[in-house]
XYZ file of N, CA, C and O in Angstrom:
444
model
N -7.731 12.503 4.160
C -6.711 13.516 4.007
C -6.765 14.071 2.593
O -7.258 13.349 1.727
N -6.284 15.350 2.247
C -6.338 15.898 1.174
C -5.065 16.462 1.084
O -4.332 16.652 2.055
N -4.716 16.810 -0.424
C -3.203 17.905 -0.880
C -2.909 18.567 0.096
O -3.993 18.922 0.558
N -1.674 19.186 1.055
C -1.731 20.156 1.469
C -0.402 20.561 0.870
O 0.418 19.741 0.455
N -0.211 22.068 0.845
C 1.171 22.858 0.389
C 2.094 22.318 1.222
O 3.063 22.160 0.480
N 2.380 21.957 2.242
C 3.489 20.891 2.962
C 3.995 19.446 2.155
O 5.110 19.105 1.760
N 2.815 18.842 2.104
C 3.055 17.425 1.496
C 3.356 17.509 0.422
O 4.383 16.988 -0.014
N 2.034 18.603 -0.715
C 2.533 18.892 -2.238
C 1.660 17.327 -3.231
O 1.748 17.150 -4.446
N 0.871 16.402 -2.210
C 0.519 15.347 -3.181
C -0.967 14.998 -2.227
O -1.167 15.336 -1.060
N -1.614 14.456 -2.860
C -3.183 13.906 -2.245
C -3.413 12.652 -1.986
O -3.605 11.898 -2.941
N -3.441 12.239 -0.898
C -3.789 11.095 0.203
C -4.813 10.242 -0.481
O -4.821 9.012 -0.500
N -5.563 10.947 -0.968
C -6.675 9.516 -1.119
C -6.138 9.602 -2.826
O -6.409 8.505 -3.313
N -5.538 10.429 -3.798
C -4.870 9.725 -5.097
C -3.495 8.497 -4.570
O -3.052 7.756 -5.447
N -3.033 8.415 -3.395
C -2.149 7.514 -3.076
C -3.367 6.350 -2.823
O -3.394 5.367 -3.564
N -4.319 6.504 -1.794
C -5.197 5.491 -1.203
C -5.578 4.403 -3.061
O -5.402 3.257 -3.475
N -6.040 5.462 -3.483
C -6.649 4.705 -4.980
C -5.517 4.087 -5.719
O -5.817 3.251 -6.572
N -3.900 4.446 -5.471
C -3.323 3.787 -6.281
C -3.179 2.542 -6.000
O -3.311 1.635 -6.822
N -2.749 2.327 -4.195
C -3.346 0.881 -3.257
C -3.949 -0.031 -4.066
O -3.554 -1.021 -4.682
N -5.301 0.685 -3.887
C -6.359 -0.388 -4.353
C -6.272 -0.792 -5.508
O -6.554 -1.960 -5.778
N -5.794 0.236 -6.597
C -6.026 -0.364 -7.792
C -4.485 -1.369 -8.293
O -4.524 -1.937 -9.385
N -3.675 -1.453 -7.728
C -2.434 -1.935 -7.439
C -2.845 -3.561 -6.789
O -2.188 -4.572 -7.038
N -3.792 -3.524 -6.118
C -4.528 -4.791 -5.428
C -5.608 -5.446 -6.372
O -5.517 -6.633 -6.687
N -6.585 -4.674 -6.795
C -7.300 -5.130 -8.037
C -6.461 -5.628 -9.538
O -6.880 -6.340 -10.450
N -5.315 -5.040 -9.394
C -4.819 -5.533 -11.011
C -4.267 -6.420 -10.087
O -5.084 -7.340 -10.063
N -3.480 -6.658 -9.410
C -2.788 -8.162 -9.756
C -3.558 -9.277 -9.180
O -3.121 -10.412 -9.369
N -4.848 -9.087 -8.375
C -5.221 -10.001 -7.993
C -6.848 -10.269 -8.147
O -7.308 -11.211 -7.503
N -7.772 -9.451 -9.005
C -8.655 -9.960 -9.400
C -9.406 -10.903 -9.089
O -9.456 -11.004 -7.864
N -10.036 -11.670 -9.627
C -10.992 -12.989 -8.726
C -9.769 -14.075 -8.036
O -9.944 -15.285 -7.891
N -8.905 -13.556 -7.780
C -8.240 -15.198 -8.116
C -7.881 -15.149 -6.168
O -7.990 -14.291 -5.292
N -7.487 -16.401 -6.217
C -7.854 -16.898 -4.620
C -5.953 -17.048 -4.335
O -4.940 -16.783 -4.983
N -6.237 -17.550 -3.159
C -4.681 -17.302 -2.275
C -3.746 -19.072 -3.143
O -4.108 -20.245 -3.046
N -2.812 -18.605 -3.723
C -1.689 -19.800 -4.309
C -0.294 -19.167 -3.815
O 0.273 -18.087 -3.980
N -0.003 -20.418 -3.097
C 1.073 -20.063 -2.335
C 2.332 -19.953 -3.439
O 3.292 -19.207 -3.242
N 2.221 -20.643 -4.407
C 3.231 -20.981 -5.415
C 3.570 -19.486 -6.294
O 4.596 -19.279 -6.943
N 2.319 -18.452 -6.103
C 2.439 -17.276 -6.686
C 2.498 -16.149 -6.188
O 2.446 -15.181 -6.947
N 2.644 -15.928 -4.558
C 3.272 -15.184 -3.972
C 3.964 -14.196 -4.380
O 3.579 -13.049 -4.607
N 5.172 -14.716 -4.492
C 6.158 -13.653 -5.205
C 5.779 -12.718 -6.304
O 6.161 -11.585 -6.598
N 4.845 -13.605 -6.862
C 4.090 -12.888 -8.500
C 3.659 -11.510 -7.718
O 3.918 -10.328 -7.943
N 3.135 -11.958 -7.026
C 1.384 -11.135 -6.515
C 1.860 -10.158 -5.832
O 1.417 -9.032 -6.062
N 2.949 -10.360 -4.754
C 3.739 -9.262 -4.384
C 4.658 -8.395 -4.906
O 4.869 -7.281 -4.429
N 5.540 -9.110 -6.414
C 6.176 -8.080 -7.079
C 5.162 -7.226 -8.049
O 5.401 -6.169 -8.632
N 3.979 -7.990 -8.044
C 3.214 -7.234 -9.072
C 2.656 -5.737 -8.409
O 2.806 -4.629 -8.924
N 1.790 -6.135 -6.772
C 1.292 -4.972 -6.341
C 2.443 -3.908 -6.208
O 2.392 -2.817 -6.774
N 3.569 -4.351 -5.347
C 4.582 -3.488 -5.382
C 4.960 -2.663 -6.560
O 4.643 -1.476 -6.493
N 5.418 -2.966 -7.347
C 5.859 -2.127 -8.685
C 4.820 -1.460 -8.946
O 4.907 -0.277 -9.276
N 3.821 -2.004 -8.860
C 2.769 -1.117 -9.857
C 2.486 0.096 -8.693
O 2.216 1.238 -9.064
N 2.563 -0.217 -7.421
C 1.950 0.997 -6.567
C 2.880 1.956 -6.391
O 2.681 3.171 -6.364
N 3.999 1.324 -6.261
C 5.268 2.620 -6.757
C 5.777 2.844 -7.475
O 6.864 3.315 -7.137
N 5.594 2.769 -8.682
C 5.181 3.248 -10.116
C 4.497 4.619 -9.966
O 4.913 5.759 -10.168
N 3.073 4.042 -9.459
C 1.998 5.467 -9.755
C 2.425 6.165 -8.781
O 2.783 7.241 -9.260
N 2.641 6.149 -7.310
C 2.811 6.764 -6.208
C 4.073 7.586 -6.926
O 3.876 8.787 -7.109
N 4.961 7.202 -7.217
C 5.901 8.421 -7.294
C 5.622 9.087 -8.388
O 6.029 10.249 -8.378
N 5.011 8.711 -9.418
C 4.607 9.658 -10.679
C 3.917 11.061 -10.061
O 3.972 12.165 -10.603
N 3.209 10.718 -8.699
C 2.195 11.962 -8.382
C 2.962 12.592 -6.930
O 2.421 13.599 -6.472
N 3.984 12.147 -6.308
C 4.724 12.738 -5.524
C 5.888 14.357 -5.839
O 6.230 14.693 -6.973
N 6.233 14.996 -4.762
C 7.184 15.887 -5.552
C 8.008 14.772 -5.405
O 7.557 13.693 -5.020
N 9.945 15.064 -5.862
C 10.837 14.763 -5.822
C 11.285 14.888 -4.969
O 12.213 14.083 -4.883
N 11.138 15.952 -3.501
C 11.207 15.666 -2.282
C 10.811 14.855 -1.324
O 11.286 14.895 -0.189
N 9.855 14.003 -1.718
C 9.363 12.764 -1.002
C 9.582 11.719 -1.336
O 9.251 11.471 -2.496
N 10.219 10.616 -0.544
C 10.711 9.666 -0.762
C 9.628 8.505 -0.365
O 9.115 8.489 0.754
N 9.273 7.377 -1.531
C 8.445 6.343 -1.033
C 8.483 4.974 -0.341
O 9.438 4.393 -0.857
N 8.068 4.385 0.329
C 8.135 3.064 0.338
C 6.939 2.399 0.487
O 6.185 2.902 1.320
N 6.609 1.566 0.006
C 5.265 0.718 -0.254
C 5.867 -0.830 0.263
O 6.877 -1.427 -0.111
N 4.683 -1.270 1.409
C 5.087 -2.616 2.123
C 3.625 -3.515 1.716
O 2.566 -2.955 1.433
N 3.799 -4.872 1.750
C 2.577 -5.577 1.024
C 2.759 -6.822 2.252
O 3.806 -7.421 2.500
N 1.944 -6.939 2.664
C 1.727 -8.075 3.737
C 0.171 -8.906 2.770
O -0.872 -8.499 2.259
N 0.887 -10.262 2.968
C -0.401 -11.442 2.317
C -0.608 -12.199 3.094
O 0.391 -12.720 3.590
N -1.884 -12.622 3.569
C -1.687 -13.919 4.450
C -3.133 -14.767 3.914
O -4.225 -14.291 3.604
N -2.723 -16.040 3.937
C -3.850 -17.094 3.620
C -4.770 -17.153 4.851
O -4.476 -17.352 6.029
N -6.059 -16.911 4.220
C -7.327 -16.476 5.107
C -7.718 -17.719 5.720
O -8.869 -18.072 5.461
N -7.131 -18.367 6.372
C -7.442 -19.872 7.544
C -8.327 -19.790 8.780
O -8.656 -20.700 9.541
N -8.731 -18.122 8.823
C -9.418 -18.596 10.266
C -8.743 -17.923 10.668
O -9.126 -16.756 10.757
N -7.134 -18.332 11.214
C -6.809 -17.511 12.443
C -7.036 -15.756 11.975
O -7.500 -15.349 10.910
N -6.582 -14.996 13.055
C -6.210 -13.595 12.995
C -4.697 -13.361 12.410
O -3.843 -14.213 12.658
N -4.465 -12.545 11.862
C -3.269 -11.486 12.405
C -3.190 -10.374 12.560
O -4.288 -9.820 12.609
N -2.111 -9.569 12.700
C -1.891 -8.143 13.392
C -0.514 -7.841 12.860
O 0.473 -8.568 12.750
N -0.768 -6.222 12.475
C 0.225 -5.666 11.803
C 0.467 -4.819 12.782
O -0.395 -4.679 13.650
N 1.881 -3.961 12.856
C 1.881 -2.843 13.720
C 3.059 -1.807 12.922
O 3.669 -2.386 12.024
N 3.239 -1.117 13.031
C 4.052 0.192 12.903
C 4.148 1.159 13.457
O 2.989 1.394 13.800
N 5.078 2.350 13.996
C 5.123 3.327 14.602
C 6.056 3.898 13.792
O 6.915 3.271 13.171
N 5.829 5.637 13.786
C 7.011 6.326 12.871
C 7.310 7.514 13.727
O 6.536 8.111 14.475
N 8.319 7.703 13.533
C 8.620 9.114 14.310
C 8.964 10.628 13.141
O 10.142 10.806 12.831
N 8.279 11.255 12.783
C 8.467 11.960 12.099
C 7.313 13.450 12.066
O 6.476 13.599 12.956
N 7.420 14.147 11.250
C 6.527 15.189 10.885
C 5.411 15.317 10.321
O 5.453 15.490 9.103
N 3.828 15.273 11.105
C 2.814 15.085 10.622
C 2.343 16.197 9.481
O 1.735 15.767 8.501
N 2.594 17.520 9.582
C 2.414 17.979 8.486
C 3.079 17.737 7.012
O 2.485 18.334 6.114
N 4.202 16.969 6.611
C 4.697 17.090 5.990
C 4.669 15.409 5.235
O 4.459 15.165 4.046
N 4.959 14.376 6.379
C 4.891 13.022 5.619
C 3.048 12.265 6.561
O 2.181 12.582 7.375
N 3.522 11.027 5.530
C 1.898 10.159 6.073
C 2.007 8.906 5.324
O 2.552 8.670 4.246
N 1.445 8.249 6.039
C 1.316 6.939 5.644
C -0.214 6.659 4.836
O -1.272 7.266 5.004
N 0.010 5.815 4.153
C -1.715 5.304 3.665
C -1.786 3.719 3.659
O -1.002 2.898 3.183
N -2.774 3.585 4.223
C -3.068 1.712 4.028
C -4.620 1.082 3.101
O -5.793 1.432 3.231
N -4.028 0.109 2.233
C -5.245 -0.341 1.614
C -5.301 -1.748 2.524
O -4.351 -2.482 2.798
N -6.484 -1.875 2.847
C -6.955 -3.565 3.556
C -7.881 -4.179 2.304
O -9.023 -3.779 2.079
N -7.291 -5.079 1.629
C -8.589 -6.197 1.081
C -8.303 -7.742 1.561
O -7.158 -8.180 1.671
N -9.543 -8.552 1.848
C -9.800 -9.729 1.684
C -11.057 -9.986 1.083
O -12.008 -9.255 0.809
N -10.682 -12.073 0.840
C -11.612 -12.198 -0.136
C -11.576 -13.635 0.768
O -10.835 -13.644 1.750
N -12.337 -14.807 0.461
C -12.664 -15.808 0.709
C -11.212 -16.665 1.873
O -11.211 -17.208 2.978
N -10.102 -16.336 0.757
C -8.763 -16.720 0.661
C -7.883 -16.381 0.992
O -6.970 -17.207 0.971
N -7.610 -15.183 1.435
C -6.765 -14.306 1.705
C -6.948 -12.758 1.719
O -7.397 -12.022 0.840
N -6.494 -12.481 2.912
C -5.480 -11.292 3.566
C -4.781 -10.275 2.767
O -4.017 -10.741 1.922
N -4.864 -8.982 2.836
C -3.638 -8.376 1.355
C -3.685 -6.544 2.736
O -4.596 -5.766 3.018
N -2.548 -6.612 3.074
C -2.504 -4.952 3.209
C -1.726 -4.005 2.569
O -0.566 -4.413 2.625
N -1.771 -3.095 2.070
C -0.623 -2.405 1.417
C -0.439 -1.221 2.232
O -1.461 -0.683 2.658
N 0.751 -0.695 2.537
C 1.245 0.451 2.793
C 1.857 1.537 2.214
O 2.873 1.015 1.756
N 1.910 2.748 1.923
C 2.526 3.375 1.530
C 2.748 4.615 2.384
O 1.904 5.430 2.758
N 4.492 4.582 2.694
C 4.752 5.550 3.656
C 5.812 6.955 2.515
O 6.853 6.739 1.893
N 5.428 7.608 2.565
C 5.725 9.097 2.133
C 6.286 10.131 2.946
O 5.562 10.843 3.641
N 7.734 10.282 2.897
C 8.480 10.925 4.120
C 9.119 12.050 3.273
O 9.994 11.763 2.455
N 8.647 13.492 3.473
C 10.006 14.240 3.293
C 11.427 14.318 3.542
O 11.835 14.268 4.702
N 12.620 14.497 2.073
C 13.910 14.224 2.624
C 14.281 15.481 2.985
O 15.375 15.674 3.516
């Protein structure tokens, strides 16, 4: 996806804030359950931080962070939105590493 005059902001500058929101707080380091909270207040803030710096003021953000310790099993995320495709959109970053699971979301809705 790219800028459009509806949205007013660019999809893959949200996609890159994801990732790099995932790379700073979690770097080489492997799944510690004890730091959770760290790892999730860290990606969070930092991705909506940048995300709204590059949004108009008509779009409202929310950024969701799902972690899971990489054991083997599966999981499954789901969401559905009801809203206006020209105008809002969602973006998702997926990383894993040896250890763990990391998705980030960021949903962008005109008010």
């Amino acid at each position: 996806m790219t800028e459009t005059p509806e949205r007013g902001y660019n999809t893959a500058d949200v996609y890159k804030h994801l990732k790099a929101a995932v790379d700073m707080a979690v770097g080489p380091g492997e799944y510690q359950h004890g730091k959770l909270d760290e790892l999730h207040t860290n990606i969070i803030d930092y991705a909506t931080k940048k995300i709204t710096a590059i949004r108009p003021a008509s779009v409202k953000v929310v950024v969701t962070c799902t972690i899971v310790q990489n054991s083997g099993d599966g999981f499954h995320i789901s969401n559905t939105t009801l809203w206006d495709d020209s105008t809002d959109s969602v973006v998702t970053f997926k990383f894993q590493n040896q250890s763990m699971n990391i998705v980030v979301s960021a949903y962008l809705v005109h008010s």
